[in-house]
């Protein structure tokens, strides 16, 4: 799960806690997108297996749970992911520990330590089953996209908007007020949200 970075680590050192909105689904079942995370500045050595931590990697702030601590290394994994992160947590990346989540129903404590570890085990198992199921369906999904069969049955009202931006001409596909696909003429790049990729395709010109 990503968190929009509203402060750098230096700001965290000056302030004992901060809140920021969450994005993404890697902490599915524990943190929902849009909820605000209360991150507390603590020393990395205070973090236990099962705690949820915020860290900066690849220019973004990420929020995952500590899955294991081995040989002085903290290995992280999202509750909604079926496998651990490829790299251990670098102390320079560490921002703080996520103690609370603020959502529509109010503030709730994020389980950490042994309790958090037990909860995460079940969610990792669910994530693995989901991944295995989707992997089995992937060939059929690709076949449906190539054959354009879905377009015969699903015909949503898609608004197509072509405009010129500073970096070139673009085409946006909008459904129910949300952009579901975009084509960039200059780079010939195409992005499309699922399952809209079954019925939408780049413009011919």
Short mmCIF file of C-alpha atoms in Angstrom, two decimals:
data_model
loop_
_atom_site.label_atom_id
_atom_site.label_comp_id
_atom_site.label_asym_id
_atom_site.label_seq_id
_atom_site.Cartn_x
_atom_site.Cartn_y
_atom_site.Cartn_z
CA UNK A 1 0.00 0.00 0.00
CA UNK A 2 1.24 3.47 -0.87
CA UNK A 3 0.80 6.60 1.19
CA UNK A 4 0.90 10.07 -0.31
CA UNK A 5 4.06 11.61 1.07
CA UNK A 6 3.14 14.75 3.01
CA UNK A 7 6.45 14.84 4.89
CA UNK A 8 9.98 13.55 4.59
CA UNK A 9 11.82 11.63 7.29
CA UNK A 10 13.45 14.86 8.52
CA UNK A 11 9.99 16.29 9.22
CA UNK A 12 9.07 13.10 11.06
CA UNK A 13 12.02 13.55 13.40
CA UNK A 14 10.72 16.97 14.40
CA UNK A 15 7.12 15.79 14.80
CA UNK A 16 6.25 12.70 16.94
CA UNK A 17 3.33 11.65 14.71
CA UNK A 18 1.69 12.41 11.38
CA UNK A 19 -1.35 11.34 9.37
CA UNK A 20 -1.61 10.79 5.64
CA UNK A 21 -4.15 9.13 3.31
CA UNK A 22 -3.54 5.59 2.07
CA UNK A 23 -3.62 4.41 -1.54
CA UNK A 24 -3.50 0.99 -3.18
CA UNK A 25 -4.58 -2.47 -2.06
CA UNK A 26 -1.47 -4.22 -0.76
CA UNK A 27 -2.82 -3.96 2.81
CA UNK A 28 -6.25 -5.26 1.81
CA UNK A 29 -8.27 -6.38 4.82
CA UNK A 30 -6.35 -4.14 7.22
CA UNK A 31 -6.24 -0.69 5.61
CA UNK A 32 -8.63 0.55 2.94
CA UNK A 33 -7.69 3.14 0.31
CA UNK A 34 -8.64 6.64 1.45
CA UNK A 35 -8.27 5.94 5.16
CA UNK A 36 -5.80 8.13 7.00
CA UNK A 37 -2.84 6.47 8.67
CA UNK A 38 -1.38 7.77 11.90
CA UNK A 39 2.36 7.18 11.68
CA UNK A 40 4.47 7.47 14.83
CA UNK A 41 8.18 8.25 14.65
CA UNK A 42 10.00 5.47 16.54
CA UNK A 43 13.41 3.90 16.28
CA UNK A 44 13.62 0.93 13.93
CA UNK A 45 14.99 -1.24 16.74
CA UNK A 46 11.66 -0.79 18.54
CA UNK A 47 9.75 -2.38 15.66
CA UNK A 48 8.66 -6.00 16.19
CA UNK A 49 7.58 -8.73 13.80
CA UNK A 50 3.91 -8.10 13.06
CA UNK A 51 4.10 -4.30 13.30
CA UNK A 52 2.91 -2.18 10.36
CA UNK A 53 5.54 0.31 9.20
CA UNK A 54 5.84 3.18 6.74
CA UNK A 55 8.97 3.48 4.61
CA UNK A 56 10.17 5.39 1.57
CA UNK A 57 11.19 3.34 -1.47
CA UNK A 58 11.38 4.22 -5.13
CA UNK A 59 10.31 7.80 -4.50
CA UNK A 60 7.10 6.73 -2.74
CA UNK A 61 6.04 6.09 0.82
CA UNK A 62 4.88 2.50 1.29
CA UNK A 63 3.05 0.83 4.17
CA UNK A 64 3.59 -2.90 4.82
CA UNK A 65 3.79 -5.23 7.80
CA UNK A 66 7.06 -6.61 9.15
CA UNK A 67 6.87 -10.31 8.29
CA UNK A 68 10.19 -11.38 9.81
CA UNK A 69 13.32 -10.03 11.46
CA UNK A 70 16.40 -12.09 10.63
CA UNK A 71 20.09 -11.32 11.00
CA UNK A 72 19.35 -7.68 11.75
CA UNK A 73 17.14 -7.28 8.69
CA UNK A 74 13.45 -6.36 8.63
CA UNK A 75 11.50 -8.16 5.88
CA UNK A 76 8.13 -6.66 4.96
CA UNK A 77 4.97 -7.89 3.25
CA UNK A 78 1.59 -6.37 2.51
CA UNK A 79 -1.33 -8.11 4.20
CA UNK A 80 -3.00 -8.32 0.79
CA UNK A 81 0.12 -9.71 -0.94
CA UNK A 82 0.89 -13.41 -1.18
CA UNK A 83 4.67 -13.01 -1.04
CA UNK A 84 7.19 -10.87 0.79
CA UNK A 85 8.85 -7.79 -0.62
CA UNK A 86 11.94 -8.57 -2.67
CA UNK A 87 14.27 -6.37 -0.59
CA UNK A 88 14.62 -6.04 3.19
CA UNK A 89 13.86 -2.73 4.84
CA UNK A 90 16.83 -0.38 4.75
CA UNK A 91 17.11 1.69 7.97
CA UNK A 92 17.46 4.80 5.79
CA UNK A 93 14.07 4.04 4.24
CA UNK A 94 12.24 3.71 7.54
CA UNK A 95 9.81 6.50 8.50
CA UNK A 96 7.78 5.18 11.41
CA UNK A 97 5.25 2.71 12.77
CA UNK A 98 1.57 2.83 11.82
CA UNK A 99 -0.34 2.72 15.11
CA UNK A 100 -3.83 3.87 14.13
CA UNK A 101 -6.13 4.18 11.13
CA UNK A 102 -8.73 6.92 10.83
CA UNK A 103 -11.71 5.93 8.66
CA UNK A 104 -15.42 6.73 8.24
CA UNK A 105 -16.26 4.68 11.36
CA UNK A 106 -13.70 6.51 13.49
CA UNK A 107 -10.23 5.70 14.76
CA UNK A 108 -9.06 2.13 15.28
CA UNK A 109 -5.79 0.65 16.48
CA UNK A 110 -3.64 -1.31 14.03
CA UNK A 111 -2.72 -4.65 15.58
CA UNK A 112 1.03 -5.21 15.78
CA UNK A 113 3.43 -7.66 17.34
CA UNK A 114 2.25 -11.24 17.82
CA UNK A 115 -1.40 -10.32 17.32
CA UNK A 116 -0.66 -8.56 14.05
CA UNK A 117 1.45 -11.49 12.87
CA UNK A 118 -1.41 -13.94 13.50
CA UNK A 119 -3.87 -11.77 11.62
CA UNK A 120 -1.50 -11.36 8.70
CA UNK A 121 -0.99 -15.13 8.25
CA UNK A 122 -4.64 -15.64 7.36
CA UNK A 123 -4.69 -12.68 5.01
CA UNK A 124 -1.54 -13.86 3.24
CA UNK A 125 -3.22 -17.23 2.68
CA UNK A 126 -6.27 -15.52 1.18
CA UNK A 127 -3.99 -13.42 -1.05
CA UNK A 128 -2.22 -16.57 -2.27
CA UNK A 129 -5.52 -18.26 -3.16
CA UNK A 130 -6.62 -15.12 -4.99
CA UNK A 131 -3.33 -14.98 -6.91
CA UNK A 132 -3.54 -18.69 -7.85
CA UNK A 133 -7.13 -18.32 -9.02
CA UNK A 134 -6.37 -15.25 -11.13
CA UNK A 135 -3.31 -16.99 -12.60
CA UNK A 136 -5.51 -19.83 -13.80
CA UNK A 137 -7.95 -17.38 -15.35
CA UNK A 138 -5.25 -15.25 -17.00
CA UNK A 139 -5.09 -17.21 -20.31
CA UNK A 140 -8.88 -17.05 -20.68
CA UNK A 141 -8.81 -13.34 -19.87
CA UNK A 142 -6.20 -12.66 -22.54
CA UNK A 143 -8.17 -14.75 -25.05
CA UNK A 144 -11.32 -12.74 -24.32
CA UNK A 145 -9.39 -9.52 -24.92
CA UNK A 146 -7.90 -10.65 -28.22
CA UNK A 147 -11.20 -11.96 -29.54
CA UNK A 148 -13.11 -8.82 -28.48
CA UNK A 149 -15.92 -11.13 -27.48
CA UNK A 150 -16.72 -9.15 -24.30
CA UNK A 151 -17.52 -6.07 -26.41
CA UNK A 152 -20.49 -7.94 -27.89
CA UNK A 153 -22.17 -8.25 -24.50
CA UNK A 154 -20.84 -5.34 -22.43
CA UNK A 155 -21.38 -1.93 -23.99
CA UNK A 156 -20.98 0.73 -21.30
CA UNK A 157 -21.46 4.40 -22.16
CA UNK A 158 -17.84 5.52 -22.62
CA UNK A 159 -17.04 9.20 -23.19
CA UNK A 160 -13.99 9.73 -25.43
CA UNK A 161 -12.11 13.00 -24.99
CA UNK A 162 -9.21 14.05 -27.24
CA UNK A 163 -7.11 17.00 -26.18
CA UNK A 164 -3.63 18.48 -26.55
CA UNK A 165 -1.46 18.61 -23.42
CA UNK A 166 2.01 20.12 -22.99
CA UNK A 167 3.59 16.76 -23.87
CA UNK A 168 1.38 15.97 -26.84
CA UNK A 169 -2.07 14.83 -27.90
CA UNK A 170 -3.96 12.42 -25.66
CA UNK A 171 -7.19 10.48 -25.73
CA UNK A 172 -9.06 9.75 -22.50
CA UNK A 173 -11.85 7.24 -22.03
CA UNK A 174 -14.24 8.18 -19.24
CA UNK A 175 -16.92 6.01 -17.64
CA UNK A 176 -19.19 7.24 -14.84
CA UNK A 177 -16.99 10.26 -14.26
CA UNK A 178 -13.73 8.29 -13.96
CA UNK A 179 -10.88 7.94 -16.45
CA UNK A 180 -10.60 4.24 -17.24
CA UNK A 181 -8.09 4.41 -20.11
CA UNK A 182 -5.67 6.83 -21.73
CA UNK A 183 -3.74 6.92 -25.02
CA UNK A 184 -0.69 9.14 -25.56
CA UNK A 185 -0.05 9.89 -29.25
CA UNK A 186 3.61 10.87 -28.88
CA UNK A 187 4.85 7.85 -26.92
CA UNK A 188 2.21 5.54 -28.42
CA UNK A 189 1.58 4.51 -24.82
CA UNK A 190 -1.68 2.91 -23.67
CA UNK A 191 -2.97 2.43 -20.15
CA UNK A 192 -6.30 0.80 -19.37
CA UNK A 193 -7.95 -0.36 -16.16
CA UNK A 194 -9.38 -3.85 -15.92
CA UNK A 195 -11.85 -5.06 -17.04
CA UNK A 196 -12.13 -2.17 -19.52
CA UNK A 197 -9.15 -3.59 -21.40
CA UNK A 198 -11.57 -6.26 -22.68
CA UNK A 199 -13.64 -3.71 -24.61
CA UNK A 200 -11.37 -0.67 -25.16
CA UNK A 201 -8.47 -0.42 -27.56
CA UNK A 202 -6.04 2.33 -28.65
CA UNK A 203 -7.36 4.70 -31.34
CA UNK A 204 -6.49 3.83 -34.91
CA UNK A 205 -5.11 7.29 -35.64
#
